[in-house]
Structure formats: C-alpha cells, structure tokens
Amino acid sequence: MAGMTIVAVTGDSIAAAAAALRHGALVAFPTETVYGLGADATNGLAIAALYAAKGRPAFNPLIIHAAEPEAVVALAHVTPLAERLVAAFWPGPLTLVLEKRATRIIAELATAGLDTIAVRVPAHPVAQALLHAADLPIAAPSANRSGHISPTTAAHVEADLGDRVAMILDGGPTPLGLESTVVDATGTEAVVLRPGAVARDDLARVLGRLPAVAGEEEARPASPGMLQRHYAPATPLRLEARQVRAGEALLAFGAPLPQYSGPMVNLSASGDLVEAAANLFAALRTLDASGAARIAVMPIPEQGLGEAINDRLRRASRPA
Ligand code: TXA
Ligand code: MG
C-alpha cells in the first residue's frame, strides 16, 4: 500500500531501522547526496538480497558507509593521501577507494571480490544517526532499481523499491542530489573514478593540483580502465559443466551433483540463487587456491540473481 514503508525520523524509527539492518533486512535512508539502499555489509545474504532488490544484472562493487572515519581503519589501508582527503572532506560526499584489509569483516559480494574497498562517511544527520545506532558497516548503493535515476526523495524510493525494503526513513529531499565523488586513493596520486558532489577544483585545493580522471589521458597510464577491473580467478573456468574432468575442481550449484571426490564448493545445495550469490566470490577464491588446473562450473539458471552470477562467471572464464 502506498506510503506504508515511509516512516518519519524519530528515535524509535531509527532504532527500528538499525534493528532491521542487524537482522539482514534492507533499509533506505537519506544521505546528503541521494537516498541509499542500506544493508549490513558483513552479511553476504543481506548483500545478495540488496542486489536482487536493485535488479542489477551484474555485481558492481558497493560503497561501504561508516559513522566515523576511525571505523574505516579496521576495513581498509588508509594511505597518507587518503588521510589528507578524510581530514578535508569527511563527513561528506567523497568516497575513497582503498586497499581492503584481509580481515574478511566485509562480505566478499559487497566488494564484488575486489582487493579494494570503497568507503564513505556521510554527513547527513539521519545517515549519521542510523549508522551510529546500527554500529555496523553499511553497504548502500543509490536506492533505485538498476537503470533508473538516483532517488532524492523518500517518494522516489517508494516508487522504485517500496515493496522490497523493510523501511524508508524520510529525511526530506537530499541536499545535494548528486552522488558522491569516487576517488582512488590507494597510491600517492588521487584519481577520480566517478565525478560527483565534490568538484575537482575542491579536491585540487587540498591536493595542490587538479587530480586526474580515470579514462582521460592524464590518468595513470599503468592502470587504464580501473572501473572495469573485476576480480577473476587465475584458474580457468569451464562453464555449463555436467561432469568433472581429470584435474578439475567443481563449483557446484544445487543437486544432484556429478560423481566426483576432489575440491568442491556448492554455491547452494538447495539451489537458492540468493545464497549462491552470497557464496560466489569466496567459493571462487577457495577453488582458485585448490591447485586444480581448471574449475568446472555447473549450470546456473539465468533467473533473478542467476543473471549476475552468470555475468561474473562468463567474464571470469574469458582469457585475460
Ligand atoms: O552518493 C553516493 O555515493 C551514494 C550514496 C547512497 O552514498 N551511493 C552510490 O552508490 O552512488 P552506487 O553503488 O550507486 O555507486 C558506487 C560507485 C560505482 O561507480 C562503483 O563502481 C564505485 O562506486 N566503486 C565501488 N567500489 C569500488 C572499488 N573497489 N573500486 C572502484 N570503484 C568502486
Ligand atoms: Mg547508482
């Protein structure tokens, strides 16, 4: 029913939203840029449900939101460059891409299996209150269905995702209405990966010079197409496998399984695509490390999250 999921911001609704997040549910909330679709970034199943709700045909890495800059230190290697940007722009509409710590706190699916992680400390008081109450790292893409425009009001979110979220916290129209600027701060030179609410001139005031933009010629030539970079196993994949051949490991899905006794991970014994998505990247890493010459991948239905799972497996199966 229209309007049912939109709730006014009160102490009680913030507490209820935080509890919903801790139980793995999705909560939409305002930030200073656009409304975000929040999920517990440490919970792979919640992240899989988030991708399903967005209807994304592929797993794009998500921005992990924290209440305080100090919380980011546990998740990422904060470079001196990042420290300068944090001091100048956080809390605020700047997202930093950093090397991920090997702690496995964050679900592999949230970072799409990458060794980097995008982090942001938003300034909006409702986002701040929710992040403090949840006391968790929260993954939050813009709260729109894939291919739609980013939402700047609670009503926009309701129109796109009203039946898929536990709650939409109504903080009024978002002040900036434009997504955060995404900056790669893994090295010594900042590279803008996505232009956004922090202008390049603002960055230049802190950095002492205008940062490069990925894809433009002045960007680091050593790593073109940063945005296209995705995790892929070093071991070749063989898709649509119905038997396992000599030397292969098995990435299974559902049942019955082929006769086989070597390295195997079943993405979901019950054939649940949400569970399979949550397990995908960790499973690929496990089998990649198994020493097998190839990974045989059982067929996965091209439905729901199966589309994104198959997209990622097809990319990973192509020679680099
Ligand atoms: O303003 C915003 O950033 C909003 C609010 C809700 O915080 N969020 C948002 O998220 O726009 P999303 O998922 O729609 O966009 C995330 C962007 C994408 O361009 C993605 O490719 C990039 O961040 N990104 C995330 N992780 C990355 C990584 N490890 N390396 C490079 N780019 C990354
Ligand atoms: Mg978006």
Short mmCIF file of C-alpha atoms and ligand atoms in Angstrom, two decimals:
data_model
loop_
_atom_site.label_atom_id
_atom_site.label_comp_id
_atom_site.label_asym_id
_atom_site.label_seq_id
_atom_site.Cartn_x
_atom_site.Cartn_y
_atom_site.Cartn_z
CA MET A 1 0.00 0.00 0.00
CA ALA A 2 1.37 3.43 -0.91
CA GLY A 3 3.18 5.19 1.88
CA MET A 4 3.31 2.22 4.23
CA THR A 5 7.06 1.79 4.22
CA ILE A 6 7.91 5.51 4.52
CA VAL A 7 8.47 6.47 8.15
CA ALA A 8 9.21 9.79 9.78
CA VAL A 9 12.55 10.08 11.54
CA THR A 10 12.23 9.65 15.31
CA GLY A 11 14.38 7.99 17.94
CA ASP A 12 12.11 4.95 17.71
CA SER A 13 12.20 4.68 13.92
CA ILE A 14 16.00 4.99 13.88
CA ALA A 15 16.22 2.20 16.48
CA ALA A 16 13.80 0.04 14.46
CA ALA A 17 15.75 0.68 11.25
CA ALA A 18 19.03 -0.23 12.96
CA ALA A 19 17.47 -3.44 14.29
CA ALA A 20 16.18 -4.29 10.79
CA LEU A 21 19.68 -3.83 9.36
CA ARG A 22 21.16 -6.05 12.07
CA HIS A 23 18.65 -8.75 11.10
CA GLY A 24 19.71 -8.62 7.45
CA ALA A 25 16.81 -6.52 6.12
CA LEU A 26 17.13 -3.61 3.69
CA VAL A 27 16.56 -0.02 4.89
CA ALA A 28 16.52 3.03 2.62
CA PHE A 29 17.88 6.21 4.20
CA PRO A 30 18.79 9.74 3.15
CA THR A 31 22.36 10.90 2.74
CA GLU A 32 23.49 14.39 1.70
CA THR A 33 23.86 13.08 -1.89
CA VAL A 34 20.99 10.70 -2.70
CA TYR A 35 18.94 8.09 -0.83
CA GLY A 36 20.88 4.90 -0.20
CA LEU A 37 19.61 1.32 -0.06
CA GLY A 38 21.34 0.04 3.06
CA ALA A 39 22.31 -3.49 4.05
CA ASP A 40 24.70 -4.99 6.62
CA ALA A 41 28.00 -5.18 4.71
CA THR A 42 29.20 -8.05 6.90
CA ASN A 43 26.21 -10.24 5.92
CA GLY A 44 26.58 -11.89 2.50
CA LEU A 45 22.91 -12.90 2.33
CA ALA A 46 21.78 -9.33 3.06
CA ILE A 47 24.08 -8.08 0.30
CA ALA A 48 22.72 -10.67 -2.13
CA ALA A 49 19.18 -9.55 -1.26
CA LEU A 50 20.26 -5.96 -1.94
CA TYR A 51 21.50 -6.81 -5.46
CA ALA A 52 18.26 -8.75 -6.06
CA ALA A 53 16.16 -5.76 -4.96
CA LYS A 54 18.07 -3.40 -7.26
CA GLY A 55 17.59 -5.83 -10.15
CA ARG A 56 21.23 -5.39 -11.14
CA PRO A 57 22.26 -7.70 -13.97
CA ALA A 58 25.83 -7.60 -12.65
CA PHE A 59 27.56 -7.31 -9.26
CA ASN A 60 29.05 -3.82 -9.07
CA PRO A 61 31.18 -3.16 -6.01
CA LEU A 62 29.28 -1.18 -3.37
CA ILE A 63 30.23 1.81 -1.22
CA ILE A 64 30.59 0.89 2.47
CA HIS A 65 29.29 3.60 4.79
CA ALA A 66 30.55 4.17 8.32
CA ALA A 67 29.61 6.65 11.06
CA GLU A 68 33.18 7.71 11.83
CA PRO A 69 36.46 7.84 9.92
CA GLU A 70 38.00 5.73 12.72
CA ALA A 71 35.77 2.79 11.73
CA VAL A 72 37.32 2.74 8.24
CA VAL A 73 40.76 1.92 9.61
CA ALA A 74 39.54 -1.60 10.51
CA LEU A 75 38.36 -2.16 6.93
CA ALA A 76 40.99 -0.53 4.71
CA HIS A 77 44.61 0.55 4.48
CA VAL A 78 44.38 4.32 4.86
CA THR A 79 47.17 5.94 2.82
CA PRO A 80 48.68 9.36 3.65
CA LEU A 81 46.85 10.69 0.58
CA ALA A 82 43.56 9.33 1.97
CA GLU A 83 44.28 10.88 5.37
CA ARG A 84 44.50 14.32 3.79
CA LEU A 85 41.24 13.81 1.91
CA VAL A 86 39.50 12.44 5.02
CA ALA A 87 40.60 15.45 7.07
CA ALA A 88 39.26 17.85 4.43
CA PHE A 89 36.05 16.15 3.25
CA TRP A 90 34.68 13.71 5.84
CA PRO A 91 31.96 13.54 6.86
CA GLY A 92 30.78 14.41 3.37
CA PRO A 93 30.12 13.42 -0.24
CA LEU A 94 33.52 11.90 -1.02
CA THR A 95 34.06 8.16 -1.47
CA LEU A 96 37.57 6.78 -1.19
CA VAL A 97 38.75 3.57 -2.86
CA LEU A 98 41.43 1.95 -0.69
CA GLU A 99 43.14 -1.42 -0.38
CA LYS A 100 40.92 -3.76 1.59
CA ARG A 101 42.29 -5.31 4.78
CA ALA A 102 42.46 -9.09 4.71
CA THR A 103 40.23 -9.36 7.80
CA ARG A 104 37.17 -10.65 5.92
CA ILE A 105 34.87 -8.45 8.00
CA ILE A 106 33.12 -7.28 4.85
CA ALA A 107 31.21 -9.82 2.73
CA GLU A 108 33.13 -10.62 -0.48
CA LEU A 109 29.99 -9.91 -2.51
CA ALA A 110 29.81 -6.30 -1.24
CA THR A 111 33.19 -5.52 -2.82
CA ALA A 112 32.49 -7.82 -5.81
CA GLY A 113 35.50 -9.87 -4.80
CA LEU A 114 37.95 -6.99 -5.35
CA ASP A 115 41.02 -6.38 -3.18
CA THR A 116 39.93 -2.75 -2.89
CA ILE A 117 37.01 -1.26 -0.97
CA ALA A 118 35.07 1.98 -1.47
CA VAL A 119 34.32 3.76 1.83
CA ARG A 120 32.42 6.87 2.79
CA VAL A 121 31.39 8.70 5.99
CA PRO A 122 28.21 10.59 5.08
CA ALA A 123 27.37 13.91 6.75
CA HIS A 124 23.54 13.74 6.67
CA PRO A 125 22.19 13.69 10.27
CA VAL A 126 19.77 10.83 9.52
CA ALA A 127 22.52 8.73 7.93
CA GLN A 128 24.76 9.56 10.90
CA ALA A 129 22.06 8.59 13.43
CA LEU A 130 21.32 5.31 11.63
CA LEU A 131 25.00 4.33 11.22
CA HIS A 132 25.67 5.06 14.90
CA ALA A 133 22.60 3.06 16.01
CA ALA A 134 23.34 0.09 13.72
CA ASP A 135 27.03 0.10 14.71
CA LEU A 136 27.84 -1.86 11.52
CA PRO A 137 29.47 -1.05 8.19
CA ILE A 138 26.54 -0.47 5.84
CA ALA A 139 26.70 -1.08 2.09
CA ALA A 140 24.47 1.41 0.29
CA PRO A 141 24.10 1.92 -3.44
CA SER A 142 21.67 4.56 -4.60
CA ALA A 143 18.15 3.35 -3.70
CA ASN A 144 16.82 2.95 -7.24
CA ARG A 145 16.14 -0.06 -9.45
CA SER A 146 19.02 -0.70 -11.83
CA GLY A 147 18.94 1.65 -14.82
CA HIS A 148 16.66 4.14 -13.07
CA ILE A 149 17.61 7.59 -11.81
CA SER A 150 19.07 8.01 -8.32
CA PRO A 151 16.35 8.97 -5.78
CA THR A 152 16.44 12.28 -3.96
CA THR A 153 13.16 11.89 -2.02
CA ALA A 154 11.56 9.10 0.01
CA ALA A 155 8.71 9.00 -2.54
CA HIS A 156 11.19 8.23 -5.34
CA VAL A 157 12.50 5.29 -3.32
CA GLU A 158 9.00 4.06 -2.60
CA ALA A 159 8.10 4.16 -6.31
CA ASP A 160 11.11 2.01 -7.22
CA LEU A 161 11.65 -0.25 -4.21
CA GLY A 162 8.68 0.21 -1.86
CA ASP A 163 7.78 -3.48 -1.82
CA ARG A 164 11.38 -4.61 -1.31
CA VAL A 165 12.59 -2.65 1.71
CA ALA A 166 11.72 -3.06 5.38
CA MET A 167 11.60 0.72 5.82
CA ILE A 168 12.27 4.03 4.10
CA LEU A 169 13.46 6.71 6.53
CA ASP A 170 12.07 10.02 5.32
CA GLY A 171 14.63 12.78 5.75
CA GLY A 172 13.10 15.08 3.16
CA PRO A 173 14.77 15.91 -0.15
CA THR A 174 18.51 15.22 -0.16
CA PRO A 175 20.53 18.46 -0.09
CA LEU A 176 23.00 17.72 -2.91
CA GLY A 177 21.02 15.44 -5.23
CA LEU A 178 24.17 14.19 -6.89
CA GLU A 179 26.16 11.07 -5.97
CA SER A 180 29.46 11.26 -4.11
CA THR A 181 32.73 11.76 -5.95
CA VAL A 182 34.66 8.46 -6.05
CA VAL A 183 38.44 8.85 -5.74
CA ASP A 184 41.06 6.13 -5.93
CA ALA A 185 43.38 6.94 -3.01
CA THR A 186 45.32 3.65 -2.97
CA GLY A 187 48.51 5.31 -4.25
CA THR A 188 50.22 8.66 -3.94
CA GLU A 189 48.19 10.45 -6.65
CA ALA A 190 44.39 10.78 -6.42
CA VAL A 191 42.43 9.58 -9.45
CA VAL A 192 38.77 10.49 -9.85
CA LEU A 193 36.86 7.34 -10.77
CA ARG A 194 33.40 8.95 -10.72
CA PRO A 195 32.80 12.71 -10.79
CA GLY A 196 30.26 13.74 -8.17
CA ALA A 197 29.28 16.19 -5.46
CA VAL A 198 32.87 17.16 -4.57
CA ALA A 199 34.19 19.13 -7.54
CA ARG A 200 37.66 18.52 -8.92
CA ASP A 201 38.55 22.12 -8.01
CA ASP A 202 37.68 21.39 -4.36
CA LEU A 203 40.00 18.37 -4.47
CA ALA A 204 42.69 20.49 -6.11
CA ARG A 205 42.59 22.97 -3.22
CA VAL A 206 43.58 20.17 -0.84
CA LEU A 207 45.89 18.23 -3.17
CA GLY A 208 47.72 21.22 -4.58
CA ARG A 209 46.89 20.18 -8.11
CA LEU A 210 43.98 19.01 -10.21
CA PRO A 211 43.52 15.23 -9.88
CA ALA A 212 43.39 13.05 -12.98
CA VAL A 213 40.12 11.49 -14.07
CA ALA A 214 40.17 7.77 -14.88
CA GLY A 215 39.76 7.19 -18.58
CA GLU A 216 41.21 10.59 -19.51
CA GLU A 217 44.70 10.75 -20.90
CA GLU A 218 46.37 12.30 -17.87
CA ALA A 219 45.15 9.43 -15.65
CA ARG A 220 47.72 6.86 -14.57
CA PRO A 221 48.58 5.06 -17.80
CA ALA A 222 49.65 1.99 -15.81
CA SER A 223 46.10 1.12 -14.82
CA PRO A 224 43.62 2.09 -17.50
CA GLY A 225 40.01 1.03 -17.14
CA MET A 226 40.08 0.95 -13.35
CA LEU A 227 36.30 0.92 -13.33
CA GLN A 228 36.24 -2.20 -15.49
CA ARG A 229 38.65 -4.03 -13.20
CA HIS A 230 36.98 -7.04 -11.63
CA TYR A 231 38.08 -9.93 -9.52
CA ALA A 232 38.79 -13.01 -11.62
CA PRO A 233 40.37 -16.29 -10.53
CA ALA A 234 43.75 -17.21 -12.07
CA THR A 235 42.45 -20.75 -12.71
CA PRO A 236 40.49 -21.07 -15.97
CA LEU A 237 36.77 -21.80 -15.71
CA ARG A 238 34.71 -24.24 -17.78
CA LEU A 239 31.05 -23.24 -17.72
CA GLU A 240 27.90 -25.35 -18.10
CA ALA A 241 29.81 -28.40 -16.84
CA ARG A 242 27.74 -31.55 -16.24
CA GLN A 243 30.71 -33.80 -15.47
CA VAL A 244 34.06 -33.13 -13.82
CA ARG A 245 37.14 -33.95 -15.89
CA ALA A 246 40.58 -35.00 -14.64
CA GLY A 247 42.43 -32.16 -12.89
CA GLU A 248 39.32 -30.03 -12.38
CA ALA A 249 37.78 -28.62 -9.20
CA LEU A 250 33.98 -28.32 -9.05
CA LEU A 251 31.93 -25.19 -8.47
CA ALA A 252 28.58 -26.84 -7.84
CA PHE A 253 25.06 -25.48 -7.74
CA GLY A 254 22.05 -27.38 -6.39
CA ALA A 255 21.67 -31.14 -6.79
CA PRO A 256 22.22 -33.84 -7.96
CA LEU A 257 25.99 -33.47 -8.13
CA PRO A 258 28.25 -35.21 -10.66
CA GLN A 259 30.26 -38.21 -9.35
CA TYR A 260 33.40 -36.58 -8.01
CA SER A 261 35.62 -36.57 -4.91
CA GLY A 262 38.08 -33.66 -5.44
CA PRO A 263 37.93 -30.00 -4.36
CA MET A 264 34.34 -28.80 -4.44
CA VAL A 265 32.24 -25.90 -3.24
CA ASN A 266 28.48 -25.93 -3.64
CA LEU A 267 27.16 -22.38 -4.05
CA SER A 268 23.78 -23.55 -2.74
CA ALA A 269 22.84 -27.16 -2.13
CA SER A 270 19.15 -26.19 -2.20
CA GLY A 271 19.52 -24.27 -5.49
CA ASP A 272 18.82 -20.87 -3.89
CA LEU A 273 20.26 -18.09 -6.10
CA VAL A 274 20.45 -15.53 -3.26
CA GLU A 275 22.54 -17.95 -1.19
CA ALA A 276 24.63 -18.76 -4.28
CA ALA A 277 25.39 -15.07 -4.89
CA ALA A 278 26.43 -14.61 -1.27
CA ASN A 279 28.91 -17.50 -1.62
CA LEU A 280 30.20 -16.81 -5.16
CA PHE A 281 33.42 -14.84 -4.66
CA ALA A 282 34.59 -16.74 -1.59
CA ALA A 283 33.93 -20.01 -3.47
CA LEU A 284 35.98 -18.86 -6.47
CA ARG A 285 38.86 -17.89 -4.18
CA THR A 286 38.75 -21.25 -2.39
CA LEU A 287 38.79 -23.24 -5.63
CA ASP A 288 41.41 -20.93 -7.16
CA ALA A 289 43.67 -21.86 -4.23
CA SER A 290 42.94 -25.59 -4.51
CA GLY A 291 45.66 -26.21 -7.09
CA ALA A 292 43.22 -27.57 -9.69
CA ALA A 293 44.09 -26.94 -13.35
CA ARG A 294 40.57 -25.78 -14.13
CA ILE A 295 37.29 -25.08 -12.36
CA ALA A 296 34.24 -26.84 -13.77
CA VAL A 297 31.11 -24.74 -13.12
CA MET A 298 27.71 -26.43 -13.08
CA PRO A 299 24.90 -24.71 -14.99
CA ILE A 300 23.21 -21.87 -13.08
CA PRO A 301 19.74 -20.74 -14.15
CA GLU A 302 19.60 -17.36 -15.88
CA GLN A 303 16.91 -16.07 -13.48
CA GLY A 304 16.92 -13.50 -10.68
CA LEU A 305 20.46 -13.20 -9.30
CA GLY A 306 21.48 -16.03 -11.67
CA GLU A 307 21.87 -13.38 -14.36
CA ALA A 308 24.52 -11.51 -12.34
CA ILE A 309 26.20 -14.73 -11.21
CA ASN A 310 26.46 -15.91 -14.82
CA ASP A 311 27.67 -12.48 -15.98
CA ARG A 312 30.52 -12.65 -13.49
CA LEU A 313 31.35 -16.29 -14.34
CA ARG A 314 31.37 -15.52 -18.08
CA ARG A 315 33.76 -12.59 -17.50
CA ALA A 316 35.97 -14.76 -15.31
CA SER A 317 36.03 -17.56 -17.91
CA ARG A 318 37.33 -15.27 -20.66
CA PRO A 319 41.10 -15.25 -21.11
CA ALA A 320 42.54 -12.02 -19.63
O1 TXA B 1 26.44 9.29 -3.12
C1 TXA B 1 26.68 8.08 -3.17
O2 TXA B 1 27.82 7.64 -3.38
C2 TXA B 1 25.51 7.12 -2.98
C3 TXA B 1 25.03 7.27 -1.52
C4 TXA B 1 23.92 6.34 -1.17
O3 TXA B 1 26.13 7.12 -0.64
N1 TXA B 1 25.87 5.76 -3.30
C5 TXA B 1 26.12 5.38 -4.58
O4 TXA B 1 26.44 4.04 -4.72
O5 TXA B 1 26.08 6.12 -5.55
P1 TXA B 1 26.42 3.25 -6.12
O6 TXA B 1 26.52 1.79 -5.76
O7 TXA B 1 25.24 3.64 -6.91
O8 TXA B 1 27.78 3.67 -6.80
C6 TXA B 1 29.01 3.15 -6.32
C7 TXA B 1 30.15 3.58 -7.22
C8 TXA B 1 30.13 2.84 -8.55
O9 TXA B 1 30.54 3.72 -9.58
C9 TXA B 1 31.19 1.76 -8.29
O10 TXA B 1 31.78 1.28 -9.49
C10 TXA B 1 32.19 2.52 -7.44
O11 TXA B 1 31.39 3.29 -6.57
N2 TXA B 1 33.01 1.58 -6.63
C11 TXA B 1 32.64 0.88 -5.54
N3 TXA B 1 33.66 0.10 -5.10
C12 TXA B 1 34.70 0.32 -5.91
C13 TXA B 1 36.04 -0.17 -5.97
N4 TXA B 1 36.50 -1.07 -5.09
N5 TXA B 1 36.84 0.27 -6.96
C14 TXA B 1 36.38 1.18 -7.86
N6 TXA B 1 35.13 1.69 -7.86
C15 TXA B 1 34.29 1.28 -6.90
MG MG B 2 23.75 4.28 -8.54
#
